[in-house]
Amino acid sequence: MTRKAKLKRLGLFGGTFNPIHYGHLRTAEETAEALNLDQLWFIPAAHPPHKAPEAVTSFEVRLEMTRLAVGRHPVLKVSDLEGRRPGKSFTIDTLRHLRARLGREAELYYILGLDAILEIHTWKDYRELFTLCHFVVLDRPGYDRGHLQEFLRQEIHKDFQDLPQGGGYLHPSGYQVLFQHTTLMDISATQIRRLVRSGRSVRYLLPEPVRRYILQNRLYLSG
Ligand code: ATP
């Protein structure tokens, strides 16, 4: 089988991953299982559009931590795609590229937290995103799903339809915005960076090889 034929159902989990933590990993594991994904790719942003370059750890370091976290998982994988493109890492460019590369028969699911989708109107060509793939929304402590329907209808497309049983919304393109219930974990990369900076433990918030890498490379001690 060709690579193209194997990847029928592909999850795409973009982010800064500075660093990757169990809030990303466990939700990815549960989503991949629930949606029966063939693969789920973590795609670290090389040049996150919304962050000042000097405020973000280098792409190579974030990529390495993501690889250490995932190891040889049969379904979860790490993609360096955005590192191979010059300029800012816009999700629309990644989705257009993967659509062209994998063909229409591949079902693409872009996975993101509720906090992220509620800011999607600040992303490049954000309305087009919903015409390229399904979106899978993960709950995040402190964020309320209740506003999403109104937000999508106001900012993205007025004709979003409700899916049965409150499962999400259907865009006129045929792609869906799906809710995925996953274990709620109040973990953020910001919290981890803060803990490291103040000399406190980050054990059990992220995989042990990533914790060791952070300490060995003296990451997050300033800033
Ligand atoms: P930071 O604190 O630096 O902003 P972060 O922890 O939010 O980082 P990102 O790399 O910015 O992590 O997030 C990538 C994606 O993962 C986003 O869509 C975000 O909503 C989602 N995400 C991050 N942490 C969690 C979590 N604990 N539970 C569910 N989704 C999460």
PDB file of C-alpha atoms and ligand atoms in Angstrom:
ATOM      1  CA  MET A   1       0.000   0.000   0.000  1.00  0.00           C
ATOM      2  CA  THR A   2       1.216   3.487  -0.748  1.00  0.00           C
ATOM      3  CA  ARG A   3       1.543   6.027   2.011  1.00  0.00           C
ATOM      4  CA  LYS A   4      -1.337   7.948   0.460  1.00  0.00           C
ATOM      5  CA  ALA A   5      -3.684   4.968   0.554  1.00  0.00           C
ATOM      6  CA  LYS A   6      -2.892   4.194   4.188  1.00  0.00           C
ATOM      7  CA  LEU A   7      -3.671   7.664   5.481  1.00  0.00           C
ATOM      8  CA  LYS A   8      -7.437   7.635   5.172  1.00  0.00           C
ATOM      9  CA  ARG A   9      -8.118   9.300   8.492  1.00  0.00           C
ATOM     10  CA  LEU A  10      -5.469  11.741   9.629  1.00  0.00           C
ATOM     11  CA  GLY A  11      -5.527  13.969  12.723  1.00  0.00           C
ATOM     12  CA  LEU A  12      -3.504  17.192  12.700  1.00  0.00           C
ATOM     13  CA  PHE A  13      -2.624  18.769  16.035  1.00  0.00           C
ATOM     14  CA  GLY A  14      -0.891  22.107  15.560  1.00  0.00           C
ATOM     15  CA  GLY A  15       0.623  24.212  18.319  1.00  0.00           C
ATOM     16  CA  THR A  16       3.685  25.898  19.693  1.00  0.00           C
ATOM     17  CA  PHE A  17       4.472  22.954  22.001  1.00  0.00           C
ATOM     18  CA  ASN A  18       6.774  25.052  24.179  1.00  0.00           C
ATOM     19  CA  PRO A  19       6.910  22.452  25.686  1.00  0.00           C
ATOM     20  CA  ILE A  20       4.533  19.607  24.817  1.00  0.00           C
ATOM     21  CA  HIS A  21       2.748  18.283  27.927  1.00  0.00           C
ATOM     22  CA  TYR A  22       0.188  15.693  29.053  1.00  0.00           C
ATOM     23  CA  GLY A  23      -2.672  18.100  28.238  1.00  0.00           C
ATOM     24  CA  HIS A  24      -1.683  17.644  24.576  1.00  0.00           C
ATOM     25  CA  LEU A  25      -0.714  13.987  24.745  1.00  0.00           C
ATOM     26  CA  ARG A  26      -3.629  12.450  26.593  1.00  0.00           C
ATOM     27  CA  THR A  27      -6.213  14.401  24.582  1.00  0.00           C
ATOM     28  CA  ALA A  28      -4.449  13.322  21.373  1.00  0.00           C
ATOM     29  CA  GLU A  29      -4.495   9.691  22.472  1.00  0.00           C
ATOM     30  CA  GLU A  30      -8.193   9.800  23.345  1.00  0.00           C
ATOM     31  CA  THR A  31      -9.117  11.649  20.141  1.00  0.00           C
ATOM     32  CA  ALA A  32      -7.164   9.258  17.928  1.00  0.00           C
ATOM     33  CA  GLU A  33      -8.940   6.332  19.557  1.00  0.00           C
ATOM     34  CA  ALA A  34     -12.428   7.880  19.468  1.00  0.00           C
ATOM     35  CA  LEU A  35     -12.162   8.954  15.806  1.00  0.00           C
ATOM     36  CA  ASN A  36     -10.346   5.800  14.761  1.00  0.00           C
ATOM     37  CA  LEU A  37      -7.526   7.808  13.195  1.00  0.00           C
ATOM     38  CA  ASP A  38      -4.839   6.030  11.170  1.00  0.00           C
ATOM     39  CA  GLN A  39      -2.350   8.624  12.355  1.00  0.00           C
ATOM     40  CA  LEU A  40      -2.324  11.821  14.366  1.00  0.00           C
ATOM     41  CA  TRP A  41       0.474  14.292  13.632  1.00  0.00           C
ATOM     42  CA  PHE A  42       1.731  16.863  16.108  1.00  0.00           C
ATOM     43  CA  ILE A  43       2.810  19.808  13.958  1.00  0.00           C
ATOM     44  CA  PRO A  44       4.951  22.290  15.906  1.00  0.00           C
ATOM     45  CA  ALA A  45       4.726  25.790  14.433  1.00  0.00           C
ATOM     46  CA  ALA A  46       8.175  26.896  13.282  1.00  0.00           C
ATOM     47  CA  HIS A  47       7.339  30.602  13.443  1.00  0.00           C
ATOM     48  CA  PRO A  48       4.085  31.013  15.407  1.00  0.00           C
ATOM     49  CA  PRO A  49       2.310  34.009  13.818  1.00  0.00           C
ATOM     50  CA  HIS A  50       0.942  35.375  17.111  1.00  0.00           C
ATOM     51  CA  LYS A  51       4.136  35.240  19.152  1.00  0.00           C
ATOM     52  CA  ALA A  52       7.243  37.460  19.133  1.00  0.00           C
ATOM     53  CA  PRO A  53      10.115  35.306  17.762  1.00  0.00           C
ATOM     54  CA  GLU A  54      12.415  36.133  20.700  1.00  0.00           C
ATOM     55  CA  ALA A  55       9.724  34.924  23.140  1.00  0.00           C
ATOM     56  CA  VAL A  56       9.606  31.401  21.696  1.00  0.00           C
ATOM     57  CA  THR A  57      12.144  28.602  22.153  1.00  0.00           C
ATOM     58  CA  SER A  58      13.731  27.575  18.841  1.00  0.00           C
ATOM     59  CA  PHE A  59      11.803  25.318  16.506  1.00  0.00           C
ATOM     60  CA  GLU A  60      14.506  22.605  16.651  1.00  0.00           C
ATOM     61  CA  VAL A  61      14.294  22.408  20.442  1.00  0.00           C
ATOM     62  CA  ARG A  62      10.473  22.276  20.475  1.00  0.00           C
ATOM     63  CA  LEU A  63      10.524  19.676  17.707  1.00  0.00           C
ATOM     64  CA  GLU A  64      13.012  17.549  19.641  1.00  0.00           C
ATOM     65  CA  MET A  65      10.905  17.693  22.831  1.00  0.00           C
ATOM     66  CA  THR A  66       7.824  16.703  20.833  1.00  0.00           C
ATOM     67  CA  ARG A  67       9.730  13.750  19.338  1.00  0.00           C
ATOM     68  CA  LEU A  68      10.947  12.685  22.788  1.00  0.00           C
ATOM     69  CA  ALA A  69       7.370  12.810  24.086  1.00  0.00           C
ATOM     70  CA  VAL A  70       5.880  10.731  21.282  1.00  0.00           C
ATOM     71  CA  GLY A  71       8.672   8.170  20.912  1.00  0.00           C
ATOM     72  CA  ARG A  72       7.674   5.195  18.777  1.00  0.00           C
ATOM     73  CA  HIS A  73       3.929   5.471  19.238  1.00  0.00           C
ATOM     74  CA  PRO A  74       2.097   3.528  16.498  1.00  0.00           C
ATOM     75  CA  VAL A  75      -0.422   6.301  15.769  1.00  0.00           C
ATOM     76  CA  LEU A  76       0.917   9.558  17.205  1.00  0.00           C
ATOM     77  CA  LYS A  77       3.646  11.073  14.986  1.00  0.00           C
ATOM     78  CA  VAL A  78       5.575  14.331  14.754  1.00  0.00           C
ATOM     79  CA  SER A  79       5.723  16.399  11.573  1.00  0.00           C
ATOM     80  CA  ASP A  80       8.441  18.974  10.824  1.00  0.00           C
ATOM     81  CA  LEU A  81       6.413  20.282   7.890  1.00  0.00           C
ATOM     82  CA  GLU A  82       6.176  23.853   9.157  1.00  0.00           C
ATOM     83  CA  GLY A  83       9.951  23.981   9.702  1.00  0.00           C
ATOM     84  CA  ARG A  84      10.500  23.323   6.022  1.00  0.00           C
ATOM     85  CA  ARG A  85       8.538  26.412   4.977  1.00  0.00           C
ATOM     86  CA  PRO A  86      10.028  29.920   5.207  1.00  0.00           C
ATOM     87  CA  GLY A  87       8.136  32.729   6.930  1.00  0.00           C
ATOM     88  CA  LYS A  88       5.331  32.563   9.449  1.00  0.00           C
ATOM     89  CA  SER A  89       3.654  29.214  10.058  1.00  0.00           C
ATOM     90  CA  PHE A  90       0.094  29.730   8.917  1.00  0.00           C
ATOM     91  CA  THR A  91      -2.259  26.774   9.385  1.00  0.00           C
ATOM     92  CA  ILE A  92      -4.010  27.584   6.111  1.00  0.00           C
ATOM     93  CA  ASP A  93      -0.759  26.930   4.217  1.00  0.00           C
ATOM     94  CA  THR A  94      -0.301  23.601   6.007  1.00  0.00           C
ATOM     95  CA  LEU A  95      -3.853  22.498   5.232  1.00  0.00           C
ATOM     96  CA  ARG A  96      -3.647  23.537   1.576  1.00  0.00           C
ATOM     97  CA  HIS A  97      -0.357  21.679   1.262  1.00  0.00           C
ATOM     98  CA  LEU A  98      -1.686  18.488   2.867  1.00  0.00           C
ATOM     99  CA  ARG A  99      -4.885  18.599   0.826  1.00  0.00           C
ATOM    100  CA  ALA A 100      -2.819  18.741  -2.355  1.00  0.00           C
ATOM    101  CA  ARG A 101      -0.405  16.056  -1.166  1.00  0.00           C
ATOM    102  CA  LEU A 102      -2.897  13.552   0.241  1.00  0.00           C
ATOM    103  CA  GLY A 103      -5.801  14.055  -2.128  1.00  0.00           C
ATOM    104  CA  ARG A 104      -9.505  14.442  -1.477  1.00  0.00           C
ATOM    105  CA  GLU A 105      -9.968  10.881  -0.266  1.00  0.00           C
ATOM    106  CA  ALA A 106      -7.987  11.570   2.924  1.00  0.00           C
ATOM    107  CA  GLU A 107     -10.225  12.679   5.800  1.00  0.00           C
ATOM    108  CA  LEU A 108      -8.360  15.412   7.671  1.00  0.00           C
ATOM    109  CA  TYR A 109      -9.253  16.349  11.249  1.00  0.00           C
ATOM    110  CA  TYR A 110      -7.657  19.484  12.654  1.00  0.00           C
ATOM    111  CA  ILE A 111      -7.575  19.218  16.437  1.00  0.00           C
ATOM    112  CA  LEU A 112      -7.509  22.252  18.692  1.00  0.00           C
ATOM    113  CA  GLY A 113      -8.552  23.429  22.138  1.00  0.00           C
ATOM    114  CA  LEU A 114     -11.647  25.510  22.796  1.00  0.00           C
ATOM    115  CA  ASP A 115      -9.390  28.457  23.695  1.00  0.00           C
ATOM    116  CA  ALA A 116      -7.758  28.251  20.260  1.00  0.00           C
ATOM    117  CA  ILE A 117     -10.934  27.992  18.164  1.00  0.00           C
ATOM    118  CA  LEU A 118     -12.422  30.997  19.951  1.00  0.00           C
ATOM    119  CA  GLU A 119      -9.481  32.998  18.553  1.00  0.00           C
ATOM    120  CA  ILE A 120      -9.556  31.519  15.068  1.00  0.00           C
ATOM    121  CA  HIS A 121     -10.845  34.742  13.511  1.00  0.00           C
ATOM    122  CA  THR A 122      -7.312  36.101  14.040  1.00  0.00           C
ATOM    123  CA  TRP A 123      -5.773  33.344  11.843  1.00  0.00           C
ATOM    124  CA  LYS A 124      -4.864  33.925   8.189  1.00  0.00           C
ATOM    125  CA  ASP A 125      -7.746  33.166   5.761  1.00  0.00           C
ATOM    126  CA  TYR A 126      -9.681  31.702   8.684  1.00  0.00           C
ATOM    127  CA  ARG A 127     -12.989  31.256   6.846  1.00  0.00           C
ATOM    128  CA  GLU A 128     -11.331  29.061   4.238  1.00  0.00           C
ATOM    129  CA  LEU A 129      -9.967  26.728   6.950  1.00  0.00           C
ATOM    130  CA  PHE A 130     -13.464  25.330   7.429  1.00  0.00           C
ATOM    131  CA  THR A 131     -13.701  24.362   3.759  1.00  0.00           C
ATOM    132  CA  LEU A 132     -10.562  22.197   3.860  1.00  0.00           C
ATOM    133  CA  CYS A 133     -11.068  19.738   6.726  1.00  0.00           C
ATOM    134  CA  HIS A 134     -13.052  18.794   9.813  1.00  0.00           C
ATOM    135  CA  PHE A 135     -12.272  20.531  13.090  1.00  0.00           C
ATOM    136  CA  VAL A 136     -12.204  18.692  16.413  1.00  0.00           C
ATOM    137  CA  VAL A 137     -12.631  20.881  19.476  1.00  0.00           C
ATOM    138  CA  LEU A 138     -11.226  19.797  22.836  1.00  0.00           C
ATOM    139  CA  ASP A 139     -12.639  21.216  26.046  1.00  0.00           C
ATOM    140  CA  ARG A 140     -10.180  23.133  28.167  1.00  0.00           C
ATOM    141  CA  PRO A 141     -10.671  24.019  31.802  1.00  0.00           C
ATOM    142  CA  GLY A 142     -11.846  27.600  32.150  1.00  0.00           C
ATOM    143  CA  TYR A 143     -13.459  27.808  28.668  1.00  0.00           C
ATOM    144  CA  ASP A 144     -17.162  27.539  27.945  1.00  0.00           C
ATOM    145  CA  ARG A 145     -18.504  25.695  24.872  1.00  0.00           C
ATOM    146  CA  GLY A 146     -21.743  27.671  25.136  1.00  0.00           C
ATOM    147  CA  HIS A 147     -20.416  30.604  23.070  1.00  0.00           C
ATOM    148  CA  LEU A 148     -19.049  28.539  20.194  1.00  0.00           C
ATOM    149  CA  GLN A 149     -22.201  28.216  18.115  1.00  0.00           C
ATOM    150  CA  GLU A 150     -22.858  31.962  18.122  1.00  0.00           C
ATOM    151  CA  PHE A 151     -19.169  32.643  17.485  1.00  0.00           C
ATOM    152  CA  LEU A 152     -19.055  30.306  14.454  1.00  0.00           C
ATOM    153  CA  ARG A 153     -22.231  31.736  12.960  1.00  0.00           C
ATOM    154  CA  GLN A 154     -21.095  35.327  13.432  1.00  0.00           C
ATOM    155  CA  GLU A 155     -17.439  35.004  12.487  1.00  0.00           C
ATOM    156  CA  ILE A 156     -17.207  32.075  10.076  1.00  0.00           C
ATOM    157  CA  HIS A 157     -20.492  31.286   8.322  1.00  0.00           C
ATOM    158  CA  LYS A 158     -24.098  32.150   9.140  1.00  0.00           C
ATOM    159  CA  ASP A 159     -25.339  28.773   7.871  1.00  0.00           C
ATOM    160  CA  PHE A 160     -23.609  26.424  10.314  1.00  0.00           C
ATOM    161  CA  GLN A 161     -26.171  23.678  11.186  1.00  0.00           C
ATOM    162  CA  ASP A 162     -26.392  21.796  14.494  1.00  0.00           C
ATOM    163  CA  LEU A 163     -25.304  18.156  14.380  1.00  0.00           C
ATOM    164  CA  PRO A 164     -27.514  15.606  16.180  1.00  0.00           C
ATOM    165  CA  GLN A 165     -27.128  15.170  19.935  1.00  0.00           C
ATOM    166  CA  GLY A 166     -25.088  18.333  20.393  1.00  0.00           C
ATOM    167  CA  GLY A 167     -22.103  16.702  18.702  1.00  0.00           C
ATOM    168  CA  GLY A 168     -21.025  19.901  16.949  1.00  0.00           C
ATOM    169  CA  TYR A 169     -21.850  21.871  13.801  1.00  0.00           C
ATOM    170  CA  LEU A 170     -21.959  21.296  10.061  1.00  0.00           C
ATOM    171  CA  HIS A 171     -20.426  23.863   7.706  1.00  0.00           C
ATOM    172  CA  PRO A 172     -22.121  24.299   4.286  1.00  0.00           C
ATOM    173  CA  SER A 173     -18.950  22.821   2.715  1.00  0.00           C
ATOM    174  CA  GLY A 174     -19.867  19.483   4.333  1.00  0.00           C
ATOM    175  CA  TYR A 175     -17.030  19.605   6.859  1.00  0.00           C
ATOM    176  CA  GLN A 176     -17.885  19.420  10.525  1.00  0.00           C
ATOM    177  CA  VAL A 177     -16.802  21.110  13.726  1.00  0.00           C
ATOM    178  CA  LEU A 178     -16.953  18.255  16.219  1.00  0.00           C
ATOM    179  CA  PHE A 179     -16.796  18.249  19.987  1.00  0.00           C
ATOM    180  CA  GLN A 180     -14.510  15.620  21.411  1.00  0.00           C
ATOM    181  CA  HIS A 181     -14.868  14.876  25.076  1.00  0.00           C
ATOM    182  CA  THR A 182     -11.451  14.116  26.578  1.00  0.00           C
ATOM    183  CA  THR A 183     -10.071  14.015  30.101  1.00  0.00           C
ATOM    184  CA  LEU A 184      -9.878  17.603  31.284  1.00  0.00           C
ATOM    185  CA  MET A 185      -6.374  18.565  32.284  1.00  0.00           C
ATOM    186  CA  ASP A 186      -5.628  21.994  33.599  1.00  0.00           C
ATOM    187  CA  ILE A 187      -2.050  21.986  32.278  1.00  0.00           C
ATOM    188  CA  SER A 188      -0.496  24.661  30.085  1.00  0.00           C
ATOM    189  CA  ALA A 189       2.965  25.252  28.674  1.00  0.00           C
ATOM    190  CA  THR A 190       2.902  28.708  30.296  1.00  0.00           C
ATOM    191  CA  GLN A 191       2.439  27.110  33.713  1.00  0.00           C
ATOM    192  CA  ILE A 192       5.323  24.680  33.042  1.00  0.00           C
ATOM    193  CA  ARG A 193       7.688  27.453  31.927  1.00  0.00           C
ATOM    194  CA  ARG A 194       6.788  29.455  35.045  1.00  0.00           C
ATOM    195  CA  LEU A 195       7.413  26.516  37.355  1.00  0.00           C
ATOM    196  CA  VAL A 196      10.817  25.813  35.788  1.00  0.00           C
ATOM    197  CA  ARG A 197      11.764  29.481  36.029  1.00  0.00           C
ATOM    198  CA  SER A 198      10.983  29.527  39.735  1.00  0.00           C
ATOM    199  CA  GLY A 199      12.903  26.297  40.351  1.00  0.00           C
ATOM    200  CA  ARG A 200       9.819  24.210  41.095  1.00  0.00           C
ATOM    201  CA  SER A 201       8.941  20.685  39.992  1.00  0.00           C
ATOM    202  CA  VAL A 202       7.263  19.932  36.663  1.00  0.00           C
ATOM    203  CA  ARG A 203       7.320  16.179  37.217  1.00  0.00           C
ATOM    204  CA  TYR A 204       4.086  14.391  36.105  1.00  0.00           C
ATOM    205  CA  LEU A 205       2.944  17.379  34.022  1.00  0.00           C
ATOM    206  CA  LEU A 206       4.858  16.121  30.993  1.00  0.00           C
ATOM    207  CA  PRO A 207       6.775  12.977  29.963  1.00  0.00           C
ATOM    208  CA  GLU A 208       9.940  12.271  31.891  1.00  0.00           C
ATOM    209  CA  PRO A 209      12.305  12.447  28.853  1.00  0.00           C
ATOM    210  CA  VAL A 210      10.980  15.948  28.127  1.00  0.00           C
ATOM    211  CA  ARG A 211      11.416  17.015  31.751  1.00  0.00           C
ATOM    212  CA  ARG A 212      15.018  15.777  31.691  1.00  0.00           C
ATOM    213  CA  TYR A 213      15.702  17.500  28.367  1.00  0.00           C
ATOM    214  CA  ILE A 214      14.434  20.802  29.794  1.00  0.00           C
ATOM    215  CA  LEU A 215      16.675  20.536  32.848  1.00  0.00           C
ATOM    216  CA  GLN A 216      19.755  19.324  30.930  1.00  0.00           C
ATOM    217  CA  ASN A 217      19.459  22.109  28.381  1.00  0.00           C
ATOM    218  CA  ARG A 218      18.619  24.728  31.013  1.00  0.00           C
ATOM    219  CA  LEU A 219      15.461  25.812  29.197  1.00  0.00           C
ATOM    220  CA  TYR A 220      13.005  28.352  30.583  1.00  0.00           C
ATOM    221  CA  LEU A 221      15.310  29.698  33.280  1.00  0.00           C
ATOM    222  CA  SER A 222      14.840  33.290  32.129  1.00  0.00           C
ATOM    223  CA  GLY A 223      12.248  35.297  30.259  1.00  0.00           C
TER     224      GLY A 223
HETATM  225  P1  ATP B   1       0.910  28.248  26.121  1.00  0.00           P
HETATM  226  O1  ATP B   1       0.550  28.132  27.575  1.00  0.00           O
HETATM  227  O2  ATP B   1       2.361  28.522  25.861  1.00  0.00           O
HETATM  228  O3  ATP B   1      -0.010  29.179  25.361  1.00  0.00           O
HETATM  229  P2  ATP B   1      -0.443  25.722  25.541  1.00  0.00           P
HETATM  230  O4  ATP B   1      -0.243  24.847  26.735  1.00  0.00           O
HETATM  231  O5  ATP B   1      -1.800  26.372  25.379  1.00  0.00           O
HETATM  232  O6  ATP B   1       0.716  26.800  25.461  1.00  0.00           O
HETATM  233  P3  ATP B   1      -0.077  25.241  22.721  1.00  0.00           P
HETATM  234  O7  ATP B   1       1.103  24.610  22.124  1.00  0.00           O
HETATM  235  O8  ATP B   1      -0.249  26.695  22.530  1.00  0.00           O
HETATM  236  O9  ATP B   1      -0.091  24.843  24.285  1.00  0.00           O
HETATM  237  O10 ATP B   1      -1.408  24.478  22.300  1.00  0.00           O
HETATM  238  C1  ATP B   1      -1.567  23.730  21.140  1.00  0.00           C
HETATM  239  C2  ATP B   1      -3.005  23.265  21.084  1.00  0.00           C
HETATM  240  O11 ATP B   1      -3.269  22.401  22.196  1.00  0.00           O
HETATM  241  C3  ATP B   1      -4.051  24.393  21.177  1.00  0.00           C
HETATM  242  O12 ATP B   1      -5.105  24.094  20.292  1.00  0.00           O
HETATM  243  C4  ATP B   1      -4.522  24.322  22.626  1.00  0.00           C
HETATM  244  O13 ATP B   1      -5.850  24.770  22.768  1.00  0.00           O
HETATM  245  C5  ATP B   1      -4.410  22.817  22.913  1.00  0.00           C
HETATM  246  N1  ATP B   1      -4.161  22.534  24.320  1.00  0.00           N
HETATM  247  C6  ATP B   1      -3.115  22.946  25.066  1.00  0.00           C
HETATM  248  N2  ATP B   1      -3.203  22.492  26.330  1.00  0.00           N
HETATM  249  C7  ATP B   1      -4.348  21.776  26.393  1.00  0.00           C
HETATM  250  C8  ATP B   1      -5.014  21.062  27.463  1.00  0.00           C
HETATM  251  N3  ATP B   1      -4.529  21.035  28.709  1.00  0.00           N
HETATM  252  N4  ATP B   1      -6.190  20.428  27.158  1.00  0.00           N
HETATM  253  C9  ATP B   1      -6.702  20.497  25.891  1.00  0.00           C
HETATM  254  N5  ATP B   1      -6.121  21.159  24.861  1.00  0.00           N
HETATM  255  C10 ATP B   1      -4.962  21.789  25.099  1.00  0.00           C
END
